[in-house]
């Protein structure tokens, strides 16, 4: 096992349950230009990550609420059972410093293909401006390709458009509207 192999993949040294099989991330590392990034390792979200302040990291992105450990574990197991949820975390010295999520949607169109949604990209404040966010997006892009998604979409604030354009995302002419209803 080389240094790169030890940086991306399963969380075999962590007790608990991974949200998805870390072998998917190892395949990405083997088939792409993604390499190790210092002491940072990339792995699936683990059921023990509540105790590693995963939700505090997400609170740097948006409102999380008062989610207790039982709620976290219940949602974790629902996501694992349902499939199609790939939450990747970046860990440095036993601290979760970044996260990004790929959610796959089963479609009838495009020959019953999968559509990928990039969600919840966040890097811990003190680790920003080190290209970690861009690397997280790259891992998600490779994972979406590996899972044979026909496209990967995202919604973002206007100030983040250039960040995502640098990762290859483009606004589609005539299809640039995002609408929602919040409940």
Tab-separated table of N, CA and C in Angstrom:
chain	number	residue	atom	x	y	z
A	1	UNK	N	0.863	-1.185	0.000
A	1	UNK	CA	0.000	0.000	0.000
A	1	UNK	C	0.897	1.233	0.000
A	2	UNK	N	0.693	2.128	-0.953
A	2	UNK	CA	1.502	3.342	-0.980
A	2	UNK	C	0.829	4.450	-0.188
A	3	UNK	N	1.501	5.592	-0.082
A	3	UNK	CA	1.000	6.718	0.710
A	3	UNK	C	-0.365	7.188	0.231
A	4	UNK	N	-0.569	7.209	-1.069
A	4	UNK	CA	-1.833	7.687	-1.607
A	4	UNK	C	-2.966	6.750	-1.209
A	5	UNK	N	-2.727	5.440	-1.291
A	5	UNK	CA	-3.762	4.480	-0.920
A	5	UNK	C	-4.221	4.676	0.513
A	6	UNK	N	-3.316	5.068	1.380
A	6	UNK	CA	-3.687	5.221	2.784
A	6	UNK	C	-4.457	6.508	3.031
A	7	UNK	N	-4.505	7.394	2.068
A	7	UNK	CA	-5.151	8.682	2.267
A	7	UNK	C	-6.602	8.715	1.804
A	8	UNK	N	-6.947	7.902	0.839
A	8	UNK	CA	-8.294	7.938	0.280
A	8	UNK	C	-8.899	6.549	0.396
A	9	UNK	N	-10.109	6.475	0.936
A	9	UNK	CA	-10.780	5.187	0.956
A	9	UNK	C	-11.520	4.900	2.227
A	10	UNK	N	-11.461	3.656	2.626
A	10	UNK	CA	-12.266	3.211	3.759
A	10	UNK	C	-11.720	3.744	5.067
A	11	UNK	N	-12.557	3.689	6.058
A	11	UNK	CA	-12.163	4.127	7.394
A	11	UNK	C	-11.971	2.900	8.269
A	12	UNK	N	-11.122	1.976	7.818
A	12	UNK	CA	-10.972	0.705	8.503
A	12	UNK	C	-10.459	0.864	9.927
A	13	UNK	N	-9.802	1.964	10.239
A	13	UNK	CA	-9.286	2.181	11.579
A	13	UNK	C	-10.318	2.832	12.487
A	14	UNK	N	-11.467	3.173	11.935
A	14	UNK	CA	-12.512	3.836	12.699
A	14	UNK	C	-13.592	2.812	13.000
A	15	UNK	N	-13.982	2.721	14.258
A	15	UNK	CA	-15.107	1.855	14.584
A	15	UNK	C	-16.370	2.516	14.064
A	16	UNK	N	-17.430	1.763	14.022
A	16	UNK	CA	-18.670	2.314	13.508
A	16	UNK	C	-18.918	1.803	12.108
A	17	UNK	N	-19.854	2.436	11.446
A	17	UNK	CA	-20.304	1.994	10.128
A	17	UNK	C	-20.095	3.129	9.135
A	18	UNK	N	-19.530	2.805	7.977
A	18	UNK	CA	-19.399	3.789	6.905
A	18	UNK	C	-20.725	3.919	6.169
A	19	UNK	N	-21.023	5.116	5.701
A	19	UNK	CA	-22.257	5.369	4.961
A	19	UNK	C	-22.286	4.597	3.646
A	20	UNK	N	-21.120	4.434	3.032
A	20	UNK	CA	-21.005	3.663	1.797
A	20	UNK	C	-19.638	3.004	1.778
A	21	UNK	N	-19.437	2.104	0.851
A	21	UNK	CA	-18.200	1.336	0.771
A	21	UNK	C	-17.039	2.230	0.325
A	22	UNK	N	-16.027	2.339	1.168
A	22	UNK	CA	-14.862	3.165	0.873
A	22	UNK	C	-14.073	2.699	-0.330
A	23	UNK	N	-14.312	1.481	-0.795
A	23	UNK	CA	-13.641	0.988	-1.998
A	23	UNK	C	-13.946	1.900	-3.184
A	24	UNK	N	-15.139	2.499	-3.201
A	24	UNK	CA	-15.481	3.438	-4.280
A	24	UNK	C	-14.482	4.587	-4.340
A	25	UNK	N	-14.072	5.089	-3.182
A	25	UNK	CA	-13.101	6.185	-3.158
A	25	UNK	C	-11.714	5.698	-3.550
A	26	UNK	N	-11.372	4.478	-3.161
A	26	UNK	CA	-10.074	3.925	-3.551
A	26	UNK	C	-9.994	3.779	-5.066
A	27	UNK	N	-11.095	3.361	-5.694
A	27	UNK	CA	-11.124	3.240	-7.154
A	27	UNK	C	-10.920	4.603	-7.810
A	28	UNK	N	-11.522	5.632	-7.241
A	28	UNK	CA	-11.359	6.981	-7.790
A	28	UNK	C	-9.897	7.386	-7.747
A	29	UNK	N	-9.255	7.134	-6.634
A	29	UNK	CA	-7.840	7.481	-6.487
A	29	UNK	C	-7.003	6.739	-7.519
A	30	UNK	N	-7.313	5.477	-7.748
A	30	UNK	CA	-6.529	4.672	-8.680
A	30	UNK	C	-6.753	5.061	-10.135
A	31	UNK	N	-7.926	5.636	-10.447
A	31	UNK	CA	-8.283	5.916	-11.837
A	31	UNK	C	-8.261	7.401	-12.181
A	32	UNK	N	-7.744	8.243	-11.287
A	32	UNK	CA	-7.800	9.679	-11.538
A	32	UNK	C	-6.496	10.343	-11.137
A	33	UNK	N	-6.500	11.660	-11.266
A	33	UNK	CA	-5.329	12.445	-10.894
A	33	UNK	C	-5.378	12.888	-9.437
A	34	UNK	N	-6.357	12.391	-8.688
A	34	UNK	CA	-6.474	12.776	-7.286
A	34	UNK	C	-5.413	12.029	-6.494
A	35	UNK	N	-4.642	12.778	-5.757
A	35	UNK	CA	-3.591	12.180	-4.940
A	35	UNK	C	-3.780	12.615	-3.497
A	36	UNK	N	-2.873	12.178	-2.672
A	36	UNK	CA	-2.960	12.554	-1.263
A	36	UNK	C	-2.740	14.052	-1.113
A	37	UNK	N	-3.150	14.565	0.009
A	37	UNK	CA	-3.068	15.997	0.263
A	37	UNK	C	-2.505	16.183	1.663
A	38	UNK	N	-1.191	15.986	1.791
A	38	UNK	CA	-0.556	16.090	3.097
A	38	UNK	C	-1.102	15.042	4.043
A	39	UNK	N	-1.454	15.467	5.235
A	39	UNK	CA	-1.974	14.535	6.242
A	39	UNK	C	-3.482	14.350	6.140
A	40	UNK	N	-4.116	14.988	5.172
A	40	UNK	CA	-5.569	14.912	5.029
A	40	UNK	C	-5.955	13.607	4.338
A	41	UNK	N	-6.948	12.931	4.893
A	41	UNK	CA	-7.476	11.718	4.260
A	41	UNK	C	-8.950	11.919	3.953
A	42	UNK	N	-9.408	11.279	2.915
A	42	UNK	CA	-10.781	11.394	2.438
A	42	UNK	C	-11.449	10.047	2.619
A	43	UNK	N	-12.660	10.066	3.200
A	43	UNK	CA	-13.333	8.814	3.519
A	43	UNK	C	-14.841	9.036	3.563
A	44	UNK	N	-15.605	7.939	3.595
A	44	UNK	CA	-17.055	8.076	3.761
A	44	UNK	C	-17.394	8.592	5.161
A	45	UNK	N	-18.527	9.248	5.272
A	45	UNK	CA	-19.048	9.605	6.583
A	45	UNK	C	-19.229	8.322	7.379
A	46	UNK	N	-18.916	8.384	8.668
A	46	UNK	CA	-18.997	7.224	9.549
A	46	UNK	C	-20.027	7.489	10.634
A	47	UNK	N	-20.647	6.444	11.126
A	47	UNK	CA	-21.667	6.606	12.169
A	47	UNK	C	-21.105	7.231	13.441
A	48	UNK	N	-19.806	7.194	13.638
A	48	UNK	CA	-19.189	7.817	14.816
A	48	UNK	C	-18.811	9.278	14.600
A	49	UNK	N	-19.093	9.830	13.436
A	49	UNK	CA	-18.668	11.199	13.145
A	49	UNK	C	-19.477	12.264	13.871
A	50	UNK	N	-20.559	11.890	14.494
A	50	UNK	CA	-21.260	12.844	15.365
A	50	UNK	C	-20.296	13.329	16.445
A	51	UNK	N	-19.505	12.401	16.979
A	51	UNK	CA	-18.548	12.729	18.041
A	51	UNK	C	-17.304	13.434	17.517
A	52	UNK	N	-17.192	13.558	16.211
A	52	UNK	CA	-16.065	14.276	15.606
A	52	UNK	C	-16.508	15.631	15.078
A	53	UNK	N	-17.616	16.135	15.602
A	53	UNK	CA	-18.114	17.476	15.292
A	53	UNK	C	-18.501	17.670	13.829
A	54	UNK	N	-19.007	16.607	13.205
A	54	UNK	CA	-19.475	16.724	11.826
A	54	UNK	C	-20.570	17.778	11.692
A	55	UNK	N	-21.505	17.782	12.621
A	55	UNK	CA	-22.610	18.745	12.528
A	55	UNK	C	-22.139	20.177	12.757
A	56	UNK	N	-21.112	20.357	13.580
A	56	UNK	CA	-20.557	21.701	13.772
A	56	UNK	C	-19.931	22.204	12.471
A	57	UNK	N	-19.303	21.290	11.727
A	57	UNK	CA	-18.773	21.677	10.417
A	57	UNK	C	-19.914	22.116	9.502
A	58	UNK	N	-20.988	21.337	9.440
A	58	UNK	CA	-22.124	21.704	8.589
A	58	UNK	C	-22.731	23.040	8.997
A	59	UNK	N	-22.644	23.379	10.276
A	59	UNK	CA	-23.210	24.653	10.739
A	59	UNK	C	-22.439	25.847	10.190
A	60	UNK	N	-21.243	25.625	9.642
A	60	UNK	CA	-20.512	26.700	8.977
A	60	UNK	C	-21.065	26.943	7.571
A	61	UNK	N	-21.942	26.057	7.120
A	61	UNK	CA	-22.578	26.185	5.811
A	61	UNK	C	-24.003	26.713	5.927
A	62	UNK	N	-24.751	26.167	6.869
A	62	UNK	CA	-26.167	26.504	6.996
A	62	UNK	C	-26.661	26.130	8.385
A	63	UNK	N	-27.921	26.422	8.634
A	63	UNK	CA	-28.518	26.064	9.918
A	63	UNK	C	-28.662	24.547	10.020
A	64	UNK	N	-28.205	23.993	11.130
A	64	UNK	CA	-28.312	22.558	11.368
A	64	UNK	C	-29.442	22.254	12.341
A	65	UNK	N	-29.597	23.077	13.350
A	65	UNK	CA	-30.594	22.814	14.383
A	65	UNK	C	-29.966	22.069	15.548
A	66	UNK	N	-30.787	21.655	16.474
A	66	UNK	CA	-30.324	20.930	17.659
A	66	UNK	C	-30.497	19.432	17.438
A	67	UNK	N	-29.598	18.853	16.684
A	67	UNK	CA	-29.665	17.433	16.349
A	67	UNK	C	-28.868	16.657	17.391
A	68	UNK	N	-29.551	15.773	18.125
A	68	UNK	CA	-28.823	14.975	19.116
A	68	UNK	C	-28.260	13.716	18.442
A	69	UNK	N	-27.486	12.964	19.208
A	69	UNK	CA	-26.804	11.804	18.639
A	69	UNK	C	-27.793	10.765	18.112
A	70	UNK	N	-28.885	10.541	18.826
A	70	UNK	CA	-29.878	9.566	18.363
A	70	UNK	C	-30.503	9.995	17.037
A	71	UNK	N	-30.787	11.280	16.885
A	71	UNK	CA	-31.336	11.781	15.616
A	71	UNK	C	-30.315	11.607	14.491
A	72	UNK	N	-29.059	11.937	14.795
A	72	UNK	CA	-27.990	11.777	13.807
A	72	UNK	C	-27.913	10.322	13.344
A	73	UNK	N	-27.875	9.404	14.309
A	73	UNK	CA	-27.741	7.986	13.966
A	73	UNK	C	-28.964	7.468	13.212
A	74	UNK	N	-30.139	7.929	13.593
A	74	UNK	CA	-31.354	7.522	12.892
A	74	UNK	C	-31.310	7.969	11.430
A	75	UNK	N	-30.945	9.228	11.200
A	75	UNK	CA	-30.864	9.729	9.823
A	75	UNK	C	-29.742	9.026	9.066
A	76	UNK	N	-28.605	8.798	9.719
A	76	UNK	CA	-27.479	8.102	9.099
A	76	UNK	C	-27.940	6.737	8.581
A	77	UNK	N	-28.619	5.968	9.427
A	77	UNK	CA	-29.055	4.622	9.040
A	77	UNK	C	-30.145	4.667	7.970
A	78	UNK	N	-30.999	5.674	8.003
A	78	UNK	CA	-31.994	5.840	6.934
A	78	UNK	C	-31.301	6.096	5.600
A	79	UNK	N	-30.290	6.958	5.613
A	79	UNK	CA	-29.555	7.263	4.381
A	79	UNK	C	-28.822	6.025	3.873
A	80	UNK	N	-28.207	5.294	4.780
A	80	UNK	CA	-27.484	4.087	4.382
A	80	UNK	C	-28.443	3.061	3.793
A	81	UNK	N	-29.588	2.863	4.436
A	81	UNK	CA	-30.576	1.885	3.955
A	81	UNK	C	-31.154	2.282	2.606
A	82	UNK	N	-31.440	3.552	2.427
A	82	UNK	CA	-32.032	4.029	1.174
A	82	UNK	C	-31.045	3.947	0.018
A	83	UNK	N	-29.768	4.107	0.309
A	83	UNK	CA	-28.764	4.141	-0.748
A	83	UNK	C	-28.825	5.462	-1.500
A	84	UNK	N	-27.850	5.693	-2.330
A	84	UNK	CA	-27.841	6.903	-3.142
A	84	UNK	C	-27.316	8.135	-2.438
A	85	UNK	N	-26.844	7.997	-1.202
A	85	UNK	CA	-26.269	9.117	-0.452
A	85	UNK	C	-24.790	8.826	-0.219
A	86	UNK	N	-23.946	9.737	-0.678
A	86	UNK	CA	-22.503	9.572	-0.566
A	86	UNK	C	-21.932	10.829	0.082
A	87	UNK	N	-21.789	10.793	1.395
A	87	UNK	CA	-21.214	11.921	2.122
A	87	UNK	C	-19.746	11.602	2.336
A	88	UNK	N	-18.899	12.473	1.805
A	88	UNK	CA	-17.454	12.301	1.922
A	88	UNK	C	-16.934	13.339	2.896
A	89	UNK	N	-16.056	12.906	3.790
A	89	UNK	CA	-15.429	13.841	4.710
A	89	UNK	C	-13.927	13.839	4.481
A	90	UNK	N	-13.324	14.988	4.752
A	90	UNK	CA	-11.872	15.116	4.771
A	90	UNK	C	-11.479	15.234	6.230
A	91	UNK	N	-10.485	14.462	6.609
A	91	UNK	CA	-10.077	14.415	8.008
A	91	UNK	C	-8.587	14.731	8.102
A	92	UNK	N	-8.244	15.605	9.026
A	92	UNK	CA	-6.850	15.958	9.285
A	92	UNK	C	-6.597	15.796	10.776
A	93	UNK	N	-5.682	14.930	11.107
A	93	UNK	CA	-5.313	14.710	12.515
A	93	UNK	C	-6.538	14.434	13.376
A	94	UNK	N	-7.387	13.518	12.899
A	94	UNK	CA	-8.572	13.067	13.638
A	94	UNK	C	-9.659	14.133	13.764
A	95	UNK	N	-9.581	15.193	12.957
A	95	UNK	CA	-10.585	16.252	12.954
A	95	UNK	C	-11.208	16.334	11.566
A	96	UNK	N	-12.533	16.355	11.506
A	96	UNK	CA	-13.210	16.515	10.216
A	96	UNK	C	-13.111	17.979	9.813
A	97	UNK	N	-12.514	18.214	8.647
A	97	UNK	CA	-12.251	19.587	8.206
A	97	UNK	C	-13.042	19.987	6.965
A	98	UNK	N	-13.651	19.025	6.295
A	98	UNK	CA	-14.418	19.341	5.084
A	98	UNK	C	-15.390	18.206	4.794
A	99	UNK	N	-16.408	18.544	4.024
A	99	UNK	CA	-17.396	17.540	3.634
A	99	UNK	C	-18.050	17.959	2.318
A	100	UNK	N	-18.498	16.975	1.577
A	100	UNK	CA	-19.290	17.195	0.366
A	100	UNK	C	-20.173	15.971	0.171
A	101	UNK	N	-21.312	16.183	-0.449
A	101	UNK	CA	-22.291	15.110	-0.605
A	101	UNK	C	-22.695	14.950	-2.067
A	102	UNK	N	-22.792	13.707	-2.497
A	102	UNK	CA	-23.395	13.348	-3.771
A	102	UNK	C	-24.680	12.595	-3.457
A	103	UNK	N	-25.792	13.094	-3.970
A	103	UNK	CA	-27.069	12.393	-3.865
A	103	UNK	C	-27.449	11.977	-5.278
A	104	UNK	N	-27.739	10.696	-5.455
A	104	UNK	CA	-28.129	10.224	-6.783
A	104	UNK	C	-29.639	10.045	-6.849
A	105	UNK	N	-30.173	10.411	-7.992
A	105	UNK	CA	-31.611	10.349	-8.248
A	105	UNK	C	-31.847	9.364	-9.387
A	106	UNK	N	-32.686	8.374	-9.152
A	106	UNK	CA	-33.008	7.397	-10.185
A	106	UNK	C	-34.027	7.994	-11.149
A	107	UNK	N	-33.717	7.907	-12.439
A	107	UNK	CA	-34.564	8.502	-13.469
A	107	UNK	C	-35.058	7.425	-14.439
A	108	UNK	N	-36.160	7.713	-15.113
A	108	UNK	CA	-36.596	6.893	-16.240
A	108	UNK	C	-35.941	7.394	-17.523
A	109	UNK	N	-35.679	8.693	-17.570
A	109	UNK	CA	-35.083	9.270	-18.776
A	109	UNK	C	-33.618	8.855	-18.902
A	110	UNK	N	-33.081	9.102	-20.077
A	110	UNK	CA	-31.686	8.750	-20.375
A	110	UNK	C	-31.419	7.277	-20.083
A	111	UNK	N	-32.358	6.446	-20.528
A	111	UNK	CA	-32.199	4.999	-20.404
A	111	UNK	C	-32.112	4.547	-18.942
A	112	UNK	N	-32.994	5.093	-18.120
A	112	UNK	CA	-33.052	4.767	-16.683
A	112	UNK	C	-31.732	5.092	-15.975
A	113	UNK	N	-31.209	6.253	-16.286
A	113	UNK	CA	-29.916	6.664	-15.737
A	113	UNK	C	-30.058	7.264	-14.338
A	114	UNK	N	-28.914	7.576	-13.760
A	114	UNK	CA	-28.840	8.299	-12.496
A	114	UNK	C	-28.456	9.742	-12.767
A	115	UNK	N	-29.053	10.631	-12.022
A	115	UNK	CA	-28.646	12.035	-12.042
A	115	UNK	C	-28.012	12.324	-10.690
A	116	UNK	N	-26.893	12.999	-10.703
A	116	UNK	CA	-26.209	13.327	-9.460
A	116	UNK	C	-26.462	14.764	-9.043
A	117	UNK	N	-26.554	14.964	-7.747
A	117	UNK	CA	-26.703	16.297	-7.171
A	117	UNK	C	-25.551	16.521	-6.195
A	118	UNK	N	-24.769	17.552	-6.437
A	118	UNK	CA	-23.699	17.941	-5.522
A	118	UNK	C	-24.309	18.831	-4.453
A	119	UNK	N	-24.110	18.467	-3.204
A	119	UNK	CA	-24.734	19.176	-2.091
A	119	UNK	C	-23.721	19.419	-0.972
A	120	UNK	N	-24.007	20.409	-0.165
A	120	UNK	CA	-23.375	20.610	1.147
A	120	UNK	C	-21.845	20.574	1.128
A	121	UNK	N	-21.246	21.324	0.222
A	121	UNK	CA	-19.786	21.435	0.191
A	121	UNK	C	-19.375	22.465	1.233
A	122	UNK	N	-18.562	22.047	2.181
A	122	UNK	CA	-18.133	22.955	3.246
A	122	UNK	C	-16.722	22.588	3.692
A	123	UNK	N	-15.932	23.620	3.949
A	123	UNK	CA	-14.578	23.465	4.477
A	123	UNK	C	-14.492	24.276	5.760
A	124	UNK	N	-13.940	23.679	6.785
A	124	UNK	CA	-13.778	24.349	8.072
A	124	UNK	C	-13.023	25.661	7.873
A	125	UNK	N	-13.472	26.692	8.553
A	125	UNK	CA	-12.971	28.053	8.341
A	125	UNK	C	-11.449	28.125	8.286
A	126	UNK	N	-10.774	27.530	9.237
A	126	UNK	CA	-9.312	27.659	9.296
A	126	UNK	C	-8.581	26.860	8.223
A	127	UNK	N	-9.306	26.064	7.441
A	127	UNK	CA	-8.692	25.290	6.358
A	127	UNK	C	-9.052	25.836	4.976
A	128	UNK	N	-9.775	26.926	4.926
A	128	UNK	CA	-10.181	27.478	3.631
A	128	UNK	C	-8.987	28.094	2.900
A	129	UNK	N	-9.161	28.319	1.620
A	129	UNK	CA	-8.128	28.890	0.740
A	129	UNK	C	-6.909	27.982	0.616
A	130	UNK	N	-7.125	26.678	0.734
A	130	UNK	CA	-6.049	25.699	0.553
A	130	UNK	C	-6.403	24.679	-0.534
A	131	UNK	N	-7.424	24.984	-1.331
A	131	UNK	CA	-7.873	24.137	-2.444
A	131	UNK	C	-8.559	22.847	-1.993
A	132	UNK	N	-8.893	22.738	-0.713
A	132	UNK	CA	-9.551	21.532	-0.211
A	132	UNK	C	-10.968	21.436	-0.767
A	133	UNK	N	-11.675	22.547	-0.842
A	133	UNK	CA	-13.021	22.542	-1.407
A	133	UNK	C	-13.010	22.080	-2.850
A	134	UNK	N	-12.060	22.563	-3.609
A	134	UNK	CA	-11.954	22.157	-5.013
A	134	UNK	C	-11.667	20.656	-5.121
A	135	UNK	N	-10.833	20.147	-4.226
A	135	UNK	CA	-10.531	18.721	-4.226
A	135	UNK	C	-11.771	17.898	-3.850
A	136	UNK	N	-12.554	18.379	-2.892
A	136	UNK	CA	-13.791	17.684	-2.519
A	136	UNK	C	-14.745	17.618	-3.718
A	137	UNK	N	-14.870	18.720	-4.442
A	137	UNK	CA	-15.733	18.747	-5.626
A	137	UNK	C	-15.204	17.775	-6.681
A	138	UNK	N	-13.905	17.727	-6.851
A	138	UNK	CA	-13.310	16.808	-7.823
A	138	UNK	C	-13.603	15.354	-7.459
A	139	UNK	N	-13.510	15.026	-6.192
A	139	UNK	CA	-13.816	13.658	-5.756
A	139	UNK	C	-15.276	13.325	-6.054
A	140	UNK	N	-16.175	14.261	-5.758
A	140	UNK	CA	-17.599	14.036	-6.045
A	140	UNK	C	-17.817	13.861	-7.549
A	141	UNK	N	-17.163	14.673	-8.376
A	141	UNK	CA	-17.300	14.539	-9.833
A	141	UNK	C	-16.865	13.151	-10.288
A	142	UNK	N	-15.723	12.697	-9.789
A	142	UNK	CA	-15.240	11.370	-10.165
A	142	UNK	C	-16.183	10.271	-9.676
A	143	UNK	N	-16.717	10.438	-8.483
A	143	UNK	CA	-17.657	9.451	-7.949
A	143	UNK	C	-18.922	9.400	-8.809
A	144	UNK	N	-19.429	10.562	-9.208
A	144	UNK	CA	-20.620	10.604	-10.068
A	144	UNK	C	-20.356	9.890	-11.395
A	145	UNK	N	-19.178	10.101	-11.977
A	145	UNK	CA	-18.820	9.403	-13.219
A	145	UNK	C	-18.747	7.901	-12.986
A	146	UNK	N	-18.116	7.510	-11.884
A	146	UNK	CA	-17.965	6.092	-11.574
A	146	UNK	C	-19.323	5.416	-11.399
A	147	UNK	N	-20.271	6.138	-10.817
A	147	UNK	CA	-21.614	5.597	-10.609
A	147	UNK	C	-22.480	5.702	-11.864
A	148	UNK	N	-21.908	6.255	-12.934
A	148	UNK	CA	-22.554	6.386	-14.239
A	148	UNK	C	-23.725	7.370	-14.242
A	149	UNK	N	-23.583	8.448	-13.473
A	149	UNK	CA	-24.570	9.529	-13.538
A	149	UNK	C	-24.459	10.182	-14.910
A	150	UNK	N	-25.583	10.518	-15.522
A	150	UNK	CA	-25.522	11.164	-16.833
A	150	UNK	C	-25.217	12.647	-16.708
A	151	UNK	N	-25.473	13.229	-15.518
A	151	UNK	CA	-25.051	14.600	-15.268
A	151	UNK	C	-24.999	14.834	-13.768
A	152	UNK	N	-24.262	15.864	-13.406
A	152	UNK	CA	-24.108	16.278	-12.013
A	152	UNK	C	-24.502	17.743	-11.933
A	153	UNK	N	-25.456	18.057	-11.082
A	153	UNK	CA	-25.944	19.425	-10.969
A	153	UNK	C	-25.754	19.932	-9.545
A	154	UNK	N	-25.861	21.252	-9.415
A	154	UNK	CA	-25.770	21.863	-8.095
A	154	UNK	C	-26.530	23.169	-8.099
A	155	UNK	N	-26.841	23.633	-6.923
A	155	UNK	CA	-27.387	24.973	-6.721
A	155	UNK	C	-26.397	25.694	-5.823
A	156	UNK	N	-26.134	26.965	-6.123
A	156	UNK	CA	-25.197	27.711	-5.281
A	156	UNK	C	-25.559	29.191	-5.264
A	157	UNK	N	-24.987	29.868	-4.315
A	157	UNK	CA	-25.134	31.320	-4.231
A	157	UNK	C	-24.362	31.960	-5.386
A	158	UNK	N	-24.804	33.135	-5.801
A	158	UNK	CA	-24.146	33.827	-6.916
A	158	UNK	C	-22.650	33.992	-6.685
A	159	UNK	N	-22.251	34.268	-5.456
A	159	UNK	CA	-20.829	34.516	-5.170
A	159	UNK	C	-19.962	33.264	-5.354
A	160	UNK	N	-20.588	32.090	-5.461
A	160	UNK	CA	-19.832	30.846	-5.612
A	160	UNK	C	-19.806	30.324	-7.048
A	161	UNK	N	-20.454	31.027	-7.962
A	161	UNK	CA	-20.509	30.559	-9.348
A	161	UNK	C	-19.108	30.383	-9.922
A	162	UNK	N	-18.226	31.336	-9.731
A	162	UNK	CA	-16.880	31.220	-10.313
A	162	UNK	C	-16.107	30.048	-9.711
A	163	UNK	N	-16.318	29.763	-8.431
A	163	UNK	CA	-15.671	28.605	-7.798
A	163	UNK	C	-16.059	27.323	-8.535
A	164	UNK	N	-17.345	27.152	-8.777
A	164	UNK	CA	-17.805	25.929	-9.432
A	164	UNK	C	-17.465	25.917	-10.920
A	165	UNK	N	-17.429	27.078	-11.559
A	165	UNK	CA	-17.009	27.125	-12.964
A	165	UNK	C	-15.570	26.649	-13.109
A	166	UNK	N	-14.720	26.962	-12.145
A	166	UNK	CA	-13.326	26.497	-12.180
A	166	UNK	C	-13.238	24.982	-12.058
A	167	UNK	N	-14.299	24.355	-11.583
A	167	UNK	CA	-14.348	22.894	-11.482
A	167	UNK	C	-15.096	22.265	-12.655
A	168	UNK	N	-15.425	23.070	-13.666
A	168	UNK	CA	-16.031	22.537	-14.878
A	168	UNK	C	-17.540	22.670	-14.978
A	169	UNK	N	-18.196	23.196	-13.963
A	169	UNK	CA	-19.649	23.375	-14.029
A	169	UNK	C	-19.972	24.584	-14.899
A	170	UNK	N	-21.084	24.508	-15.626
A	170	UNK	CA	-21.514	25.595	-16.499
A	170	UNK	C	-23.003	25.843	-16.309
A	171	UNK	N	-23.380	27.115	-16.406
A	171	UNK	CA	-24.805	27.441	-16.441
A	171	UNK	C	-25.310	27.093	-17.833
A	172	UNK	N	-26.451	26.444	-17.904
A	172	UNK	CA	-27.028	26.074	-19.190
A	172	UNK	C	-27.911	27.209	-19.682
A	173	UNK	N	-27.668	27.715	-20.899
A	173	UNK	CA	-28.517	28.781	-21.440
A	173	UNK	C	-29.981	28.349	-21.470
A	174	UNK	N	-30.839	29.220	-21.000
A	174	UNK	CA	-32.261	28.928	-20.983
A	174	UNK	C	-32.689	27.987	-19.870
A	175	UNK	N	-31.731	27.570	-19.025
A	175	UNK	CA	-32.046	26.608	-17.972
A	175	UNK	C	-31.349	27.008	-16.674
A	176	UNK	N	-31.237	28.311	-16.438
A	176	UNK	CA	-30.481	28.775	-15.286
A	176	UNK	C	-31.324	29.151	-14.089
A	177	UNK	N	-32.558	28.729	-14.064
A	177	UNK	CA	-33.432	29.103	-12.959
A	177	UNK	C	-33.435	28.022	-11.893
A	178	UNK	N	-33.385	28.470	-10.678
A	178	UNK	CA	-33.564	27.570	-9.548
A	178	UNK	C	-34.735	28.105	-8.747
A	179	UNK	N	-35.721	27.276	-8.539
A	179	UNK	CA	-36.905	27.706	-7.805
A	179	UNK	C	-37.143	26.727	-6.672
A	180	UNK	N	-37.728	27.219	-5.591
A	180	UNK	CA	-38.035	26.328	-4.484
A	180	UNK	C	-39.183	26.876	-3.665
A	181	UNK	N	-39.705	26.021	-2.840
A	181	UNK	CA	-40.677	26.390	-1.818
A	181	UNK	C	-40.120	25.862	-0.509
A	182	UNK	N	-39.939	26.736	0.452
A	182	UNK	CA	-39.439	26.298	1.766
A	182	UNK	C	-40.609	26.074	2.702
A	183	UNK	N	-40.524	24.999	3.452
A	183	UNK	CA	-41.584	24.670	4.409
A	183	UNK	C	-41.077	24.779	5.830
